[in-house]
Short mmCIF file of C-alpha atoms and ligand atoms in Angstrom, two decimals:
data_model
loop_
_atom_site.label_atom_id
_atom_site.label_comp_id
_atom_site.label_asym_id
_atom_site.label_seq_id
_atom_site.Cartn_x
_atom_site.Cartn_y
_atom_site.Cartn_z
CA MET J 30 0.00 0.00 0.00
CA ARG J 31 1.35 3.39 -0.95
CA ARG J 32 0.91 6.02 1.75
CA LYS J 33 -0.94 9.05 0.42
CA LEU J 34 0.90 12.37 0.17
CA ALA J 35 -0.53 15.89 0.22
CA ALA J 36 2.20 18.31 -0.87
CA GLY J 37 1.96 22.10 -1.08
CA ASN J 38 4.16 24.16 -3.38
CA TRP J 39 4.18 27.76 -2.21
CA LYS J 40 6.20 28.85 -5.28
CA MET J 41 7.44 32.46 -4.89
CA ASN J 42 4.96 33.24 -2.13
CA GLY J 43 5.35 33.54 1.61
CA ARG J 44 6.90 35.85 4.17
CA TYR J 45 7.72 35.35 7.82
CA ALA J 46 4.18 36.34 8.79
CA ASP J 47 2.86 33.43 6.74
CA LEU J 48 4.53 30.92 9.04
CA THR J 49 1.28 31.16 11.00
CA GLN J 50 -0.20 29.02 8.19
CA ILE J 51 2.43 26.35 8.89
CA GLU J 52 1.65 26.48 12.60
CA ALA J 53 -2.05 26.12 11.91
CA LEU J 54 -1.44 23.14 9.62
CA CYS J 55 0.72 21.49 12.28
CA ALA J 56 -1.96 22.00 14.91
CA ALA J 57 -4.77 20.72 12.69
CA HIS J 58 -3.17 17.64 11.18
CA ASP J 59 -1.00 15.79 13.66
CA GLY J 60 -1.78 12.10 13.33
CA ALA J 61 -2.91 12.57 9.72
CA GLU J 62 -3.63 9.44 7.70
CA ALA J 63 -1.41 10.79 4.93
CA ASP J 64 2.07 12.25 4.60
CA LEU J 65 2.03 16.06 4.61
CA LEU J 66 4.57 18.36 3.01
CA ILE J 67 4.88 22.09 2.43
CA CYS J 68 7.59 23.47 0.14
CA PRO J 69 7.96 27.16 1.00
CA PRO J 70 10.52 29.49 -0.63
CA TYR J 71 14.13 28.97 0.50
CA THR J 72 13.90 31.98 2.82
CA LEU J 73 11.38 30.16 5.03
CA VAL J 74 12.66 26.58 4.92
CA ALA J 75 14.69 26.65 8.15
CA ALA J 76 12.09 28.56 10.15
CA ALA J 77 9.26 26.38 8.87
CA ALA J 78 11.20 23.19 9.58
CA ALA J 79 11.89 24.37 13.14
CA LEU J 80 8.18 24.99 13.70
CA CYS J 81 7.36 21.49 12.40
CA ALA J 82 10.04 19.64 14.36
CA ASP J 83 7.57 17.89 16.67
CA HIS J 84 4.74 17.58 14.15
CA ALA J 85 3.68 15.38 11.26
CA LEU J 86 4.12 18.16 8.67
CA ASN J 87 7.33 17.93 6.63
CA ILE J 88 9.12 20.76 4.87
CA GLY J 89 10.76 20.67 1.44
CA GLY J 90 12.53 22.86 -1.08
CA GLN J 91 11.35 23.80 -4.57
CA ASP J 92 14.61 23.09 -6.43
CA CYS J 93 18.26 22.28 -5.78
CA HIS J 94 21.59 22.43 -7.60
CA PRO J 95 23.12 19.12 -8.79
CA GLU J 96 26.36 19.79 -6.89
CA ALA J 97 26.78 19.80 -3.12
CA ALA J 98 28.66 23.11 -2.92
CA GLY J 99 30.69 25.50 -5.04
CA ALA J 100 30.74 28.65 -7.14
CA HIS J 101 27.08 28.79 -8.20
CA THR J 102 25.77 32.19 -7.21
CA GLY J 103 22.13 32.15 -6.23
CA ASP J 104 21.81 28.37 -6.10
CA VAL J 105 21.11 26.12 -3.14
CA SER J 106 22.24 22.50 -2.85
CA ALA J 107 20.29 19.47 -1.70
CA GLU J 108 22.67 19.19 1.24
CA MET J 109 21.90 22.75 2.28
CA LEU J 110 18.19 22.02 2.17
CA GLN J 111 18.70 18.94 4.29
CA ASP J 112 20.85 20.97 6.69
CA ALA J 113 18.04 23.54 6.99
CA GLY J 114 15.60 20.81 8.01
CA ALA J 115 14.01 19.90 4.67
CA SER J 116 13.21 16.27 3.90
CA ALA J 117 12.09 16.64 0.28
CA VAL J 118 12.62 18.72 -2.83
CA ILE J 119 10.46 19.44 -5.89
CA LEU J 120 12.45 18.98 -9.12
CA GLY J 121 11.65 19.78 -12.74
CA HIS J 122 8.55 21.83 -12.06
CA SER J 123 7.23 23.14 -15.38
CA GLU J 124 7.81 26.72 -14.22
CA ARG J 125 11.50 25.91 -13.76
CA ARG J 126 11.66 23.96 -17.03
CA ALA J 127 10.22 27.09 -18.73
CA ASP J 128 11.81 29.95 -16.76
CA HIS J 129 15.24 28.36 -16.31
CA ALA J 130 15.43 26.17 -19.41
CA GLU J 131 15.82 23.05 -17.25
CA THR J 132 16.35 19.89 -19.26
CA ASN J 133 15.43 16.33 -18.30
CA GLU J 134 19.16 15.57 -17.97
CA ARG J 135 19.67 18.41 -15.51
CA ILE J 136 16.64 17.30 -13.50
CA HIS J 137 18.09 13.77 -13.46
CA ASP J 138 21.34 15.14 -11.97
CA LYS J 139 19.43 17.15 -9.39
CA ALA J 140 17.49 14.04 -8.39
CA ARG J 141 20.74 12.16 -7.86
CA ALA J 142 21.92 15.03 -5.64
CA ALA J 143 18.67 14.82 -3.70
CA TYR J 144 19.18 11.07 -3.13
CA GLN J 145 22.74 11.73 -2.00
CA ALA J 146 21.48 14.23 0.58
CA GLY J 147 18.72 11.88 1.76
CA LEU J 148 15.90 14.01 0.36
CA LEU J 149 12.72 12.71 -1.24
CA ALA J 150 12.79 13.87 -4.88
CA ILE J 151 9.39 14.94 -6.25
CA ILE J 152 10.04 14.81 -9.98
CA CYS J 153 7.49 16.74 -12.07
CA VAL J 154 6.37 15.84 -15.57
CA GLY J 155 3.64 17.28 -17.75
CA GLU J 156 2.63 18.31 -21.25
CA SER J 157 1.86 21.76 -22.64
CA LEU J 158 -1.51 22.55 -24.18
CA ALA J 159 0.01 22.41 -27.67
CA GLU J 160 1.44 18.95 -26.93
CA ARG J 161 -1.93 17.71 -25.66
CA GLU J 162 -3.72 19.10 -28.69
CA ALA J 163 -1.15 17.39 -30.94
CA HIS J 164 -1.95 14.07 -29.16
CA SER J 165 1.65 13.73 -28.00
CA THR J 166 0.95 13.81 -24.24
CA LEU J 167 2.05 10.23 -23.51
CA GLU J 168 5.09 10.48 -25.76
CA ILE J 169 6.22 13.66 -23.95
CA ILE J 170 5.58 12.20 -20.50
CA GLY J 171 7.38 8.99 -21.45
CA ALA J 172 10.45 10.92 -22.58
CA GLN J 173 10.44 13.04 -19.43
CA LEU J 174 10.19 9.94 -17.22
CA SER J 175 13.00 8.10 -19.04
CA ALA J 176 15.46 10.97 -18.97
CA SER J 177 14.73 12.69 -15.67
CA ILE J 178 14.34 9.76 -13.25
CA PRO J 179 17.66 8.22 -12.16
CA ASP J 180 18.25 4.46 -12.19
CA ALA J 181 18.57 4.58 -8.40
CA ALA J 182 14.93 5.62 -7.94
CA THR J 183 12.87 3.72 -5.37
CA GLY J 184 9.52 4.25 -3.69
CA GLU J 185 11.37 5.68 -0.68
CA ASN J 186 13.39 8.33 -2.51
CA THR J 187 11.13 9.29 -5.43
CA VAL J 188 7.65 10.63 -6.06
CA VAL J 189 6.42 11.52 -9.56
CA ALA J 190 4.06 14.49 -9.95
CA TYR J 191 1.96 14.75 -13.11
CA GLU J 192 1.20 18.40 -13.69
CA PRO J 193 -0.29 19.28 -17.09
CA CYS J 194 1.12 22.77 -17.78
CA TRP J 195 -2.23 24.02 -19.03
CA ALA J 196 -3.90 23.19 -15.71
CA ILE J 197 -1.42 25.03 -13.47
CA GLY J 198 -2.78 28.22 -11.94
CA THR J 199 -5.43 28.45 -14.66
CA GLY J 200 -8.43 27.06 -12.83
CA LEU J 201 -8.57 24.37 -15.54
CA THR J 202 -8.31 20.88 -14.10
CA ALA J 203 -7.65 17.77 -16.13
CA THR J 204 -10.69 15.50 -16.17
CA PRO J 205 -10.60 12.28 -14.15
CA ASP J 206 -10.27 10.35 -17.44
CA GLN J 207 -7.32 12.46 -18.56
CA ILE J 208 -5.63 12.10 -15.17
CA GLY J 209 -6.29 8.36 -15.04
CA GLU J 210 -4.88 7.78 -18.52
CA VAL J 211 -1.61 9.53 -17.70
CA HIS J 212 -1.24 8.08 -14.20
CA ASP J 213 -1.85 4.53 -15.46
CA PHE J 214 0.72 5.16 -18.19
CA ILE J 215 3.29 6.46 -15.67
CA ARG J 216 2.70 3.42 -13.43
CA ALA J 217 3.19 1.04 -16.36
CA ARG J 218 6.37 2.81 -17.44
CA LEU J 219 7.78 2.65 -13.90
CA GLU J 220 6.94 -1.07 -13.64
CA ASP J 221 8.58 -1.75 -17.01
CA ARG J 222 11.75 0.04 -16.04
CA PHE J 223 12.13 -0.74 -12.34
CA GLY J 224 10.16 -3.98 -11.98
CA ASP J 225 6.81 -4.46 -10.28
CA ARG J 226 7.95 -3.99 -6.68
CA VAL J 227 9.68 -0.63 -7.14
CA GLY J 228 7.34 0.46 -9.93
CA GLN J 229 4.33 -0.06 -7.71
CA SER J 230 5.87 1.64 -4.69
CA VAL J 231 6.57 5.06 -6.27
CA ARG J 232 3.79 7.47 -5.38
CA LEU J 233 2.14 9.48 -8.16
CA LEU J 234 0.73 12.93 -7.42
CA TYR J 235 -1.59 14.99 -9.58
CA GLY J 236 -1.07 18.78 -9.70
CA GLY J 237 -2.93 21.56 -11.47
CA SER J 238 -5.72 23.64 -9.92
CA VAL J 239 -6.46 21.12 -7.16
CA LYS J 240 -8.99 22.75 -4.83
CA PRO J 241 -11.25 21.69 -1.95
CA GLU J 242 -14.11 21.42 -4.46
CA ASN J 243 -12.42 18.96 -6.86
CA ALA J 244 -10.02 17.10 -4.54
CA ALA J 245 -12.24 14.11 -3.72
CA GLU J 246 -13.00 13.45 -7.39
CA ILE J 247 -9.30 13.58 -8.29
CA PHE J 248 -8.22 11.38 -5.37
CA ALA J 249 -10.68 8.68 -6.47
CA VAL J 250 -8.81 8.24 -9.80
CA SER J 251 -6.69 5.10 -10.15
CA ASN J 252 -2.99 5.53 -9.43
CA VAL J 253 -3.49 8.97 -7.87
CA ASP J 254 -1.66 8.81 -4.54
CA GLY J 255 -2.09 12.45 -3.61
CA ALA J 256 -1.64 15.96 -4.92
CA LEU J 257 0.93 18.66 -5.50
CA VAL J 258 -1.04 21.80 -4.72
CA GLY J 259 -0.05 25.36 -5.60
CA GLY J 260 -2.43 28.23 -4.85
CA ALA J 261 -4.71 26.24 -2.54
CA SER J 262 -1.78 25.28 -0.29
CA LEU J 263 -1.10 28.88 0.73
CA LYS J 264 -3.97 29.07 3.19
CA THR J 265 -4.70 26.42 5.77
CA ASN J 266 -8.42 26.93 5.26
CA ASP J 267 -8.00 25.76 1.64
CA PHE J 268 -5.35 23.08 2.16
CA SER J 269 -6.99 21.41 5.17
CA PRO J 270 -10.09 20.22 3.29
CA ILE J 271 -7.82 18.82 0.56
CA ILE J 272 -5.88 16.89 3.22
CA ARG J 273 -9.13 15.60 4.69
CA ALA J 274 -10.35 14.47 1.26
CA LEU J 275 -7.11 12.53 0.83
CA GLU J 276 -7.43 10.96 4.28
CA ALA J 277 -10.99 9.92 3.42
CA GLU J 278 -9.69 8.19 0.27
CA ALA J 279 -6.88 6.53 2.29
CA ASN J 280 -9.22 5.28 4.97
CA PRO J 281 -12.82 5.05 3.75
CA SER J 282 -15.18 4.49 6.67
P1 LIG E 323 -1.96 25.36 -8.81
O1 LIG E 323 -2.51 24.41 -7.78
O2 LIG E 323 -1.91 26.79 -8.30
O3 LIG E 323 -2.63 25.22 -10.13
O4 LIG E 323 -0.42 24.96 -9.03
C1 LIG E 323 -0.11 23.63 -9.27
C2 LIG E 323 1.36 23.49 -9.19
O5 LIG E 323 2.08 23.94 -10.06
C3 LIG E 323 1.92 22.79 -8.03
O6 LIG E 323 3.27 22.53 -8.19
#
């Protein structure tokens, strides 16, 4: 059984005052029936991790450099994130692929750095609207999976997040059928490459306009093990119902 994961990506949002949201999440969700993660901007990682030290909520970064240290102005390494109290890192988010021209190969190297530092690598894949309209979604996702996931991937060190670019921050959500098709494809690809045991143990998250109103429907889709949530993770009042919908899917009563 794969443990469900609700992950929040704060992107370039959040100031010290917003740590109250982290405190509220900690207070509301200790003992959650799912793993919980917030990835705030670098500036808040250490403070957020300190607040969560005795709670179920985990803290992650939103990117890391492939090397452990060196002359790379403005970059942060996986080791530094781990040192600051992070236990995970998002890699290959479509905004970084677009804004920073990140290639699958570079994401692969970052994932290896994350493994080295003991961080969970959340590797993002997803097609653009033009790629979907050209019916090349699965081909694109397949290529991203092959080139960006290292051979050393396991269910313990890797999560794959499917985030269709056209559904991010747009209010457009992929339909359950669209999500199911891609998640089943990702699962099959992972099983082919890593064997059934590892392939079935890697958790698959959906991301793209996940909200309290659509969370339950998305979590019911096959091979959806949780969500990577952007805008709706910024406020506890929005993220908490998403967490509860995931717990309900994990433990139907
Ligand atoms: P939104 O939930 O704001 O659409 O963002 C999704 C995302 O990119 C999470 O990484």
